[in-house]
Amino acid sequence: MVTSDFEYLAPSTVAEASRLLSKYRGEAKLLAGGHSLIPLMKLRLAEPKYLIDISQVKGLSGIKDERSAIAIGAATTYAEIESSALIRRRFPILAEAAGQIADLQVRNRGTIGGSLAHADPAGDMPAVVLALGAELVALTARGTRTISVDRLNVDLLTTSLRPSEVLTTIRIPNLPARTGAAYKKFENKASHYAVVGVAAVVTMGAGGVCTGARIAVTGAGPKPVRAKRTERILIGKELTPSVIRRAASRAGAEIGDRFNDDIHASSEYRAHLTAVMAERAITEAAARAK
Amino acid sequence: MSYLVTVRVNGVEHTAHIEARLLLVNFLRDVLDLTGTHVGCDTSSCGACTVLVNGQAVKSCTVFAVQANGADVTTVEGLAKDGKFHPVQQAFWDEHGLQCGFCTPGMIMTTVALLKKNPSPTESEIRSGIRGTLCRCTGYNNIVKAVQAAAASGRMP
């Protein structure tokens, strides 16, 4: 398959990439790993006139220890995240989730920033980063803007990033003591995309009572969402199997009647899977929180 | 618009004027006549087009050739040395790790990358390592045996 013709631009800095985005507003796309964009271009569902390749931009990839957080460059590949000793030690859920994405070849190209900015409803990283309460840094010619991950996802394939903004950094703040995290997905066997995936981050208080929970669901609806009803049921309780099951059964509440319905799964099946995956993720996160 | 790219393929530098939309796999096959790399699904699913770019396995149907400007690419044609099979090729021969052979170049390149990362994988690590490369003949048992044989050969570079 052949894409529409385009002009290829390879800026060396983020500021230059942002300038090109404003200059060719509406006609340009950023190219990082390209594993969502290039397939869309082959189908001519995307026909950008300009492709701005940011994969070689200095300082846009790599993982930094900022003590109170780790900062992951937007162009960092899944393979780098999966194999990073720093991430495995501080946020093992990120390495585990990255290792479940697609396959070895795709993980060598696909990037965390690309996943978040593209906002595929079945992406893995958007849910994990949402559950971890990340902070996103975006750059324009006018300066930088920090976006809470809670405000990133607007709708299907739509984020709150502005047209000339380049997502540069995903900052994951340290988790409180006695916090456990887990990501469980029911994957499509061919693509390995999440039919439904649930990321759970659970904090236990000294008295064995849950004091904090962030649960994020992907694949189920048009965009990843926090399962706030579930979180409220968990907080303040001992996480017994029956409490977890009751909380997980409400994990689809925020999705309501907007469950995805396609050849991979009906909306009824996705609603069922949401509760099942939530129960598994919360159970594992709670076990790890001890 | 035409772009001048220089790509080192199997140790030989090639310079060409290409369109930006030319995919790496078509650059290899149609510009350089290296037809060992196959196009299967053309949707980054099947892995038949797997090559190494700077040592990393990638699906060359989902990379533009301009993105490989300055890169070092290895295709299946670059594995044999002095008329002798690469140990992964030899293992696929010995264990009959193929049926129709269409996926074999991609399967071999995936295996080379997998064994470089993990020189002695378990069977389950092999199966998850090659999951991005599909054998439509479903000849996976012998493929897995071939990967195990290559790992055990003690000849991996």
Short mmCIF file of C-alpha atoms in Angstrom, two decimals:
data_model
loop_
_atom_site.label_atom_id
_atom_site.label_comp_id
_atom_site.label_asym_id
_atom_site.label_seq_id
_atom_site.Cartn_x
_atom_site.Cartn_y
_atom_site.Cartn_z
CA MET A 1 0.00 0.00 0.00
CA VAL A 2 1.22 3.45 -0.88
CA THR A 3 0.52 6.52 1.20
CA SER A 4 -0.33 9.92 -0.25
CA ASP A 5 2.75 11.94 -1.07
CA PHE A 6 4.11 14.22 1.63
CA GLU A 7 7.06 16.39 2.46
CA TYR A 8 9.40 14.90 5.06
CA LEU A 9 10.89 17.24 7.64
CA ALA A 10 13.42 16.23 10.26
CA PRO A 11 13.91 19.05 12.78
CA SER A 12 16.70 18.72 15.31
CA THR A 13 14.96 20.44 18.22
CA VAL A 14 11.51 20.33 19.81
CA ALA A 15 11.09 24.10 19.36
CA GLU A 16 11.72 23.71 15.64
CA ALA A 17 9.19 20.86 15.47
CA SER A 18 6.60 23.05 17.18
CA ARG A 19 7.33 25.95 14.80
CA LEU A 20 6.82 23.62 11.83
CA LEU A 21 3.54 22.41 13.36
CA SER A 22 2.25 26.00 13.59
CA LYS A 23 3.56 26.92 10.15
CA TYR A 24 1.76 23.98 8.50
CA ARG A 25 -1.20 24.02 10.87
CA GLY A 26 -3.74 21.36 10.00
CA GLU A 27 -1.55 19.89 7.25
CA ALA A 28 1.26 18.41 9.32
CA LYS A 29 1.59 15.40 11.61
CA LEU A 30 4.35 14.48 14.01
CA LEU A 31 6.03 11.16 13.23
CA ALA A 32 7.59 9.32 16.16
CA GLY A 33 7.46 5.51 16.01
CA GLY A 34 4.91 5.72 13.21
CA HIS A 35 3.19 2.46 14.10
CA SER A 36 -0.24 4.06 14.37
CA LEU A 37 0.27 6.87 11.87
CA ILE A 38 1.84 4.95 8.97
CA PRO A 39 -0.90 2.27 8.87
CA LEU A 40 -3.51 5.08 8.87
CA MET A 41 -1.64 6.81 6.05
CA LYS A 42 -1.56 3.58 4.04
CA LEU A 43 -5.34 3.37 4.33
CA ARG A 44 -5.45 7.09 3.44
CA LEU A 45 -7.43 7.76 6.58
CA ALA A 46 -4.63 10.24 7.27
CA GLU A 47 -3.07 12.25 4.44
CA PRO A 48 -0.76 14.81 6.02
CA LYS A 49 1.06 17.03 3.53
CA TYR A 50 4.00 17.36 5.92
CA LEU A 51 5.50 14.74 8.20
CA ILE A 52 7.65 16.10 10.99
CA ASP A 53 9.93 13.30 12.17
CA ILE A 54 10.72 13.81 15.85
CA SER A 55 12.28 10.41 16.44
CA GLN A 56 15.81 11.83 16.18
CA VAL A 57 15.22 15.01 18.18
CA LYS A 58 17.75 15.26 20.97
CA GLY A 59 16.42 15.15 24.52
CA LEU A 60 13.04 13.77 23.50
CA SER A 61 13.80 10.20 24.52
CA GLY A 62 15.29 8.59 27.58
CA ILE A 63 14.33 8.06 31.20
CA LYS A 64 15.49 10.39 33.95
CA ASP A 65 15.41 9.99 37.72
CA GLU A 66 14.12 13.23 39.24
CA ARG A 67 13.99 11.72 42.77
CA SER A 68 10.38 12.68 43.48
CA ALA A 69 9.38 11.45 40.02
CA ILE A 70 10.76 9.85 36.92
CA ALA A 71 10.63 11.73 33.65
CA ILE A 72 10.14 9.71 30.49
CA GLY A 73 10.85 11.43 27.18
CA ALA A 74 7.86 11.29 24.85
CA ALA A 75 9.86 9.54 22.11
CA THR A 76 11.04 6.76 24.44
CA THR A 77 10.16 3.39 22.92
CA TYR A 78 8.21 0.64 24.65
CA ALA A 79 11.33 -1.55 24.37
CA GLU A 80 13.34 1.04 26.32
CA ILE A 81 10.62 1.28 28.98
CA GLU A 82 10.32 -2.52 29.24
CA SER A 83 14.06 -2.96 29.77
CA SER A 84 14.80 0.09 31.94
CA ALA A 85 16.20 -0.95 35.34
CA LEU A 86 15.02 2.37 36.80
CA ILE A 87 11.42 1.79 35.67
CA ARG A 88 11.45 -1.86 36.74
CA ARG A 89 12.51 -0.77 40.22
CA ARG A 90 10.30 2.29 40.66
CA PHE A 91 7.23 1.63 38.49
CA PRO A 92 7.21 -2.07 37.57
CA ILE A 93 3.62 -1.74 36.25
CA LEU A 94 4.97 0.44 33.40
CA ALA A 95 7.57 -2.14 32.36
CA GLU A 96 5.02 -4.96 32.63
CA ALA A 97 2.47 -3.10 30.53
CA ALA A 98 5.06 -2.04 27.94
CA GLY A 99 6.13 -5.68 27.59
CA GLN A 100 2.53 -6.67 26.78
CA ILE A 101 2.20 -4.26 23.87
CA ALA A 102 2.01 -5.84 20.41
CA ASP A 103 5.31 -7.62 19.67
CA LEU A 104 9.07 -7.23 19.81
CA GLN A 105 9.30 -5.41 16.49
CA VAL A 106 6.51 -2.94 17.25
CA ARG A 107 7.93 -2.27 20.73
CA ASN A 108 11.23 -1.27 19.12
CA ARG A 109 9.44 1.56 17.29
CA GLY A 110 6.30 2.53 19.22
CA THR A 111 6.68 5.35 21.75
CA ILE A 112 4.89 6.25 24.98
CA GLY A 113 4.28 9.82 23.82
CA GLY A 114 2.93 8.65 20.50
CA SER A 115 0.51 6.33 22.25
CA LEU A 116 -0.76 9.12 24.53
CA ALA A 117 -1.06 11.72 21.76
CA HIS A 118 -2.69 9.34 19.29
CA ALA A 119 -5.21 8.24 21.95
CA ASP A 120 -6.23 4.96 20.42
CA PRO A 121 -9.19 3.76 22.49
CA ALA A 122 -7.51 0.34 22.83
CA GLY A 123 -4.04 1.63 23.74
CA ASP A 124 -2.35 0.26 26.86
CA MET A 125 -0.18 3.19 27.92
CA PRO A 126 -3.03 5.72 28.24
CA ALA A 127 -4.66 3.64 30.99
CA VAL A 128 -1.44 2.91 32.86
CA VAL A 129 -0.30 6.52 32.80
CA LEU A 130 -3.80 7.63 33.88
CA ALA A 131 -3.79 5.26 36.85
CA LEU A 132 -0.30 6.46 37.83
CA GLY A 133 -1.50 10.09 37.92
CA ALA A 134 1.17 11.33 35.53
CA GLU A 135 1.89 14.91 34.59
CA LEU A 136 2.50 15.70 30.94
CA VAL A 137 4.72 18.44 29.62
CA ALA A 138 4.01 19.95 26.22
CA LEU A 139 6.05 22.56 24.41
CA THR A 140 5.16 25.31 21.97
CA ALA A 141 7.13 28.24 20.62
CA ARG A 142 5.65 30.28 23.49
CA GLY A 143 6.80 27.99 26.27
CA THR A 144 5.84 24.86 28.14
CA ARG A 145 2.52 23.78 29.56
CA THR A 146 1.92 21.09 32.15
CA ILE A 147 -1.19 18.96 31.74
CA SER A 148 -2.59 16.60 34.34
CA VAL A 149 -3.21 13.21 32.74
CA ASP A 150 -6.76 13.47 34.11
CA ARG A 151 -7.35 16.25 31.57
CA LEU A 152 -5.63 14.61 28.59
CA ASN A 153 -8.27 12.39 27.02
CA VAL A 154 -11.17 14.26 25.47
CA ASP A 155 -12.83 11.70 23.23
CA LEU A 156 -12.09 9.03 20.63
CA LEU A 157 -8.58 9.73 19.22
CA THR A 158 -8.80 13.21 20.69
CA THR A 159 -6.65 14.78 23.40
CA SER A 160 -6.41 18.24 24.92
CA LEU A 161 -3.00 18.79 23.26
CA ARG A 162 -3.21 21.92 21.11
CA PRO A 163 -2.39 21.84 17.40
CA SER A 164 1.12 23.28 17.70
CA GLU A 165 2.04 21.58 20.97
CA VAL A 166 4.62 18.82 21.09
CA LEU A 167 4.31 16.41 24.01
CA THR A 168 7.84 16.20 25.41
CA THR A 169 7.78 14.52 28.80
CA ILE A 170 5.67 12.12 30.82
CA ARG A 171 6.45 12.69 34.49
CA ILE A 172 5.36 9.96 36.88
CA PRO A 173 5.34 11.07 40.52
CA ASN A 174 6.54 8.68 43.23
CA LEU A 175 3.80 6.56 44.75
CA PRO A 176 3.07 6.66 48.50
CA ALA A 177 4.34 3.85 50.74
CA ARG A 178 2.32 0.58 50.69
CA THR A 179 1.12 1.22 47.16
CA GLY A 180 0.73 -1.59 44.65
CA ALA A 181 -0.01 -1.37 40.95
CA ALA A 182 -1.06 -3.85 38.28
CA TYR A 183 -2.29 -3.83 34.69
CA LYS A 184 -4.49 -6.63 33.38
CA LYS A 185 -5.79 -6.84 29.87
CA PHE A 186 -7.87 -9.17 27.80
CA GLU A 187 -6.07 -8.88 24.50
CA ASN A 188 -7.04 -9.41 20.93
CA LYS A 189 -5.01 -12.48 19.94
CA ALA A 190 -3.92 -11.11 16.57
CA SER A 191 -3.14 -7.47 17.30
CA HIS A 192 -2.56 -7.77 21.07
CA TYR A 193 -4.53 -4.55 21.49
CA ALA A 194 -6.60 -4.40 24.67
CA VAL A 195 -10.18 -5.53 24.08
CA VAL A 196 -10.44 -4.29 27.67
CA GLY A 197 -7.55 -3.38 29.95
CA VAL A 198 -7.60 -2.14 33.54
CA ALA A 199 -4.75 -0.47 35.39
CA ALA A 200 -5.08 -0.31 39.17
CA VAL A 201 -2.96 1.65 41.65
CA VAL A 202 -3.97 0.97 45.24
CA THR A 203 -2.58 2.41 48.50
CA MET A 204 -3.14 0.67 51.83
CA GLY A 205 -3.08 2.51 55.16
CA ALA A 206 -1.27 1.23 58.23
CA GLY A 207 -4.50 -0.24 59.57
CA GLY A 208 -5.06 -2.47 56.54
CA VAL A 209 -7.62 -0.11 55.06
CA CYS A 210 -7.41 1.21 51.50
CA THR A 211 -6.51 4.91 51.59
CA GLY A 212 -6.10 5.63 47.90
CA ALA A 213 -7.08 4.12 44.56
CA ARG A 214 -6.75 5.13 40.94
CA ILE A 215 -8.36 2.70 38.52
CA ALA A 216 -8.24 3.32 34.77
CA VAL A 217 -10.05 1.42 32.03
CA THR A 218 -9.01 1.23 28.38
CA GLY A 219 -10.47 -0.55 25.34
CA ALA A 220 -13.95 -0.51 26.79
CA GLY A 221 -15.17 2.89 25.60
CA PRO A 222 -14.14 5.71 23.26
CA LYS A 223 -11.36 6.91 25.58
CA PRO A 224 -9.57 5.70 28.69
CA VAL A 225 -11.44 6.69 31.84
CA ARG A 226 -11.00 6.62 35.60
CA ALA A 227 -13.41 4.22 37.27
CA LYS A 228 -14.25 6.69 40.00
CA ARG A 229 -17.26 4.78 41.31
CA THR A 230 -14.98 1.77 41.86
CA GLU A 231 -12.34 3.94 43.52
CA ARG A 232 -14.91 5.36 45.98
CA ILE A 233 -16.09 1.90 46.96
CA LEU A 234 -12.50 0.75 47.65
CA ILE A 235 -11.33 3.74 49.68
CA GLY A 236 -11.84 3.39 53.43
CA LYS A 237 -12.35 -0.38 53.33
CA GLU A 238 -10.36 -3.52 53.92
CA LEU A 239 -9.87 -5.01 50.49
CA THR A 240 -11.50 -8.38 50.99
CA PRO A 241 -12.36 -10.43 47.89
CA SER A 242 -16.03 -9.46 48.25
CA VAL A 243 -15.28 -5.72 48.50
CA ILE A 244 -13.01 -5.94 45.46
CA ARG A 245 -15.66 -7.83 43.49
CA ARG A 246 -18.37 -5.33 44.39
CA ALA A 247 -16.13 -2.37 43.50
CA ALA A 248 -14.99 -4.00 40.23
CA SER A 249 -18.58 -4.65 39.19
CA ARG A 250 -19.00 -0.84 38.97
CA ALA A 251 -15.86 -0.26 36.85
CA GLY A 252 -17.95 0.38 33.74
CA ALA A 253 -20.18 2.97 35.42
CA GLU A 254 -18.38 5.96 33.86
CA ILE A 255 -18.58 4.41 30.40
CA GLY A 256 -22.34 4.06 30.70
CA ASP A 257 -23.89 3.39 27.30
CA ARG A 258 -20.71 4.23 25.36
CA PHE A 259 -19.09 0.76 25.40
CA ASN A 260 -17.34 -0.02 22.11
CA ASP A 261 -19.13 -2.54 19.94
CA ASP A 262 -17.18 -4.00 17.01
CA ILE A 263 -16.03 -7.24 15.38
CA HIS A 264 -13.72 -7.94 18.31
CA ALA A 265 -16.34 -7.82 21.05
CA SER A 266 -19.92 -6.71 21.62
CA SER A 267 -20.65 -3.90 24.05
CA GLU A 268 -22.25 -6.41 26.45
CA TYR A 269 -19.10 -8.54 26.42
CA ARG A 270 -16.87 -5.51 26.96
CA ALA A 271 -19.01 -4.44 29.93
CA HIS A 272 -18.56 -7.92 31.41
CA LEU A 273 -14.80 -7.92 30.72
CA THR A 274 -14.44 -4.52 32.39
CA ALA A 275 -15.63 -5.95 35.70
CA VAL A 276 -13.49 -9.10 35.32
CA MET A 277 -10.29 -7.25 34.41
CA ALA A 278 -10.90 -4.66 37.15
CA GLU A 279 -11.27 -7.41 39.75
CA ARG A 280 -8.01 -9.05 38.64
CA ALA A 281 -6.05 -5.79 38.48
CA ILE A 282 -7.29 -4.54 41.86
CA THR A 283 -6.66 -7.93 43.51
CA GLU A 284 -3.08 -7.98 42.27
CA ALA A 285 -2.44 -4.32 43.06
CA ALA A 286 -3.76 -4.83 46.60
CA ALA A 287 -1.56 -7.91 47.07
CA ARG A 288 1.47 -5.91 45.95
CA ALA A 289 0.59 -3.01 48.26
CA LYS A 290 1.50 -4.98 51.36
CA MET B 1 9.87 15.88 -3.91
CA SER B 2 12.92 13.67 -3.93
CA TYR B 3 15.19 12.93 -0.99
CA LEU B 4 18.79 11.80 -1.06
CA VAL B 5 19.37 8.98 1.40
CA THR B 6 22.36 6.87 2.28
CA VAL B 7 21.68 3.56 3.95
CA ARG B 8 24.23 0.91 4.82
CA VAL B 9 22.65 -2.43 3.93
CA ASN B 10 24.47 -5.65 4.82
CA GLY B 11 27.69 -3.69 5.15
CA VAL B 12 27.43 -1.92 1.78
CA GLU B 13 26.58 1.77 1.53
CA HIS B 14 23.81 2.64 -0.91
CA THR B 15 22.84 6.17 -1.92
CA ALA B 16 19.62 6.88 -3.80
CA HIS B 17 17.12 9.60 -4.61
CA ILE B 18 13.72 8.47 -3.32
CA GLU B 19 10.22 9.75 -2.64
CA ALA B 20 9.46 10.36 1.03
CA ARG B 21 6.59 7.87 0.92
CA LEU B 22 8.77 4.97 -0.22
CA LEU B 23 8.64 2.31 2.48
CA LEU B 24 11.88 0.76 3.69
CA VAL B 25 10.74 -2.67 2.48
CA ASN B 26 10.16 -1.32 -1.04
CA PHE B 27 13.51 0.45 -0.95
CA LEU B 28 15.18 -2.89 -0.16
CA ARG B 29 13.18 -4.92 -2.68
CA ASP B 30 12.62 -2.53 -5.58
CA VAL B 31 15.57 -0.13 -5.42
CA LEU B 32 18.28 -2.49 -4.15
CA ASP B 33 16.82 -5.74 -5.60
CA LEU B 34 17.14 -7.43 -2.21
CA THR B 35 13.99 -9.51 -2.50
CA GLY B 36 14.77 -11.80 0.45
CA THR B 37 12.70 -9.47 2.63
CA HIS B 38 9.05 -10.29 1.97
CA VAL B 39 5.87 -8.24 2.06
CA GLY B 40 3.11 -10.22 3.72
CA CYS B 41 0.23 -8.29 5.22
CA ASP B 42 1.60 -4.76 4.63
CA THR B 43 -0.17 -3.72 7.86
CA SER B 44 2.60 -4.28 10.46
CA SER B 45 0.96 -7.46 11.69
CA CYS B 46 2.70 -10.44 10.06
CA GLY B 47 6.40 -9.67 10.42
CA ALA B 48 7.47 -11.18 7.07
CA CYS B 49 9.22 -7.87 6.34
CA THR B 50 11.30 -7.91 9.54
CA VAL B 51 14.83 -6.55 9.14
CA LEU B 52 17.35 -5.17 11.61
CA VAL B 53 17.77 -1.39 11.72
CA ASN B 54 20.78 -0.44 13.83
CA GLY B 55 20.58 -3.94 15.33
CA GLN B 56 16.89 -3.76 16.25
CA ALA B 57 14.17 -5.87 14.65
CA VAL B 58 11.61 -3.68 12.88
CA LYS B 59 8.79 -4.26 10.43
CA SER B 60 10.14 -2.59 7.32
CA CYS B 61 6.63 -2.11 5.86
CA THR B 62 5.99 0.40 8.64
CA VAL B 63 9.11 2.53 8.32
CA PHE B 64 9.72 5.05 5.55
CA ALA B 65 13.08 4.64 3.83
CA VAL B 66 13.90 8.32 4.57
CA GLN B 67 13.71 7.46 8.26
CA ALA B 68 16.53 4.96 7.72
CA ASN B 69 18.84 7.62 6.30
CA GLY B 70 22.25 7.01 7.89
CA ALA B 71 21.16 3.73 9.44
CA ASP B 72 22.73 0.30 9.33
CA VAL B 73 20.27 -2.27 7.96
CA THR B 74 20.66 -6.04 7.96
CA THR B 75 18.43 -8.23 5.81
CA VAL B 76 18.35 -12.01 5.51
CA GLU B 77 20.83 -11.71 2.62
CA GLY B 78 23.38 -10.29 5.05
CA LEU B 79 23.47 -13.22 7.45
CA ALA B 80 25.54 -15.88 5.67
CA LYS B 81 29.30 -15.32 5.77
CA ASP B 82 31.80 -16.82 3.33
CA GLY B 83 29.20 -19.14 1.87
CA LYS B 84 28.31 -20.49 5.30
CA PHE B 85 24.87 -20.16 6.85
CA HIS B 86 24.39 -18.01 9.93
CA PRO B 87 23.70 -20.32 12.91
CA VAL B 88 20.02 -19.30 12.90
CA GLN B 89 19.72 -20.17 9.19
CA GLN B 90 21.50 -23.49 9.82
CA ALA B 91 19.14 -24.27 12.72
CA PHE B 92 16.05 -23.54 10.58
CA TRP B 93 17.51 -25.88 7.92
CA ASP B 94 18.39 -28.64 10.41
CA GLU B 95 15.08 -28.54 12.30
CA HIS B 96 13.00 -27.87 9.19
CA GLY B 97 11.68 -24.68 10.78
CA LEU B 98 9.52 -23.85 7.79
CA GLN B 99 6.79 -25.21 5.60
CA CYS B 100 6.04 -22.94 2.62
CA GLY B 101 8.95 -20.66 3.54
CA PHE B 102 7.23 -17.33 3.01
CA CYS B 103 7.63 -16.15 6.60
CA THR B 104 11.12 -17.62 6.93
CA PRO B 105 13.21 -14.47 6.22
CA GLY B 106 11.16 -12.51 8.79
CA MET B 107 11.18 -15.41 11.24
CA ILE B 108 14.96 -15.74 10.97
CA MET B 109 15.56 -12.00 11.43
CA THR B 110 13.18 -11.97 14.42
CA THR B 111 15.08 -14.91 15.89
CA VAL B 112 18.45 -13.20 15.38
CA ALA B 113 17.13 -10.17 17.30
CA LEU B 114 15.49 -12.30 19.99
CA LEU B 115 18.64 -14.34 20.69
CA LYS B 116 20.77 -11.22 20.82
CA LYS B 117 18.52 -9.88 23.61
CA ASN B 118 18.02 -13.22 25.32
CA PRO B 119 20.65 -15.84 24.34
CA SER B 120 18.96 -18.74 26.14
CA PRO B 121 15.21 -18.20 26.08
CA THR B 122 12.66 -20.60 27.55
CA GLU B 123 10.05 -22.05 25.21
CA SER B 124 7.50 -19.53 26.43
CA GLU B 125 9.95 -16.65 25.91
CA ILE B 126 10.56 -17.92 22.37
CA ARG B 127 6.82 -18.09 21.64
CA SER B 128 6.21 -14.58 22.96
CA GLY B 129 9.41 -13.31 21.28
CA ILE B 130 8.25 -14.43 17.83
CA ARG B 131 4.60 -13.50 18.27
CA GLY B 132 4.97 -10.58 15.89
CA THR B 133 5.94 -12.90 13.05
CA LEU B 134 3.20 -15.14 11.74
CA CYS B 135 3.53 -18.54 10.05
CA ARG B 136 0.30 -19.14 8.17
CA CYS B 137 1.26 -22.80 7.72
CA THR B 138 1.21 -22.91 11.55
CA GLY B 139 4.60 -24.60 11.54
CA TYR B 140 5.43 -23.19 14.94
CA ASN B 141 6.63 -26.38 16.63
CA ASN B 142 9.60 -26.78 14.30
CA ILE B 143 10.22 -23.04 14.32
CA VAL B 144 10.47 -23.12 18.12
CA LYS B 145 12.80 -26.15 17.87
CA ALA B 146 14.93 -24.23 15.39
CA VAL B 147 15.19 -21.24 17.72
CA GLN B 148 16.15 -23.59 20.58
CA ALA B 149 18.74 -25.30 18.36
CA ALA B 150 20.25 -21.96 17.35
CA ALA B 151 20.45 -20.90 20.99
CA ALA B 152 22.08 -24.21 21.94
CA SER B 153 24.51 -24.20 18.99
CA GLY B 154 27.07 -22.10 20.81
CA ARG B 155 27.77 -20.49 17.45
CA MET B 156 25.72 -17.31 17.84
CA PRO B 157 27.89 -14.30 16.99
#
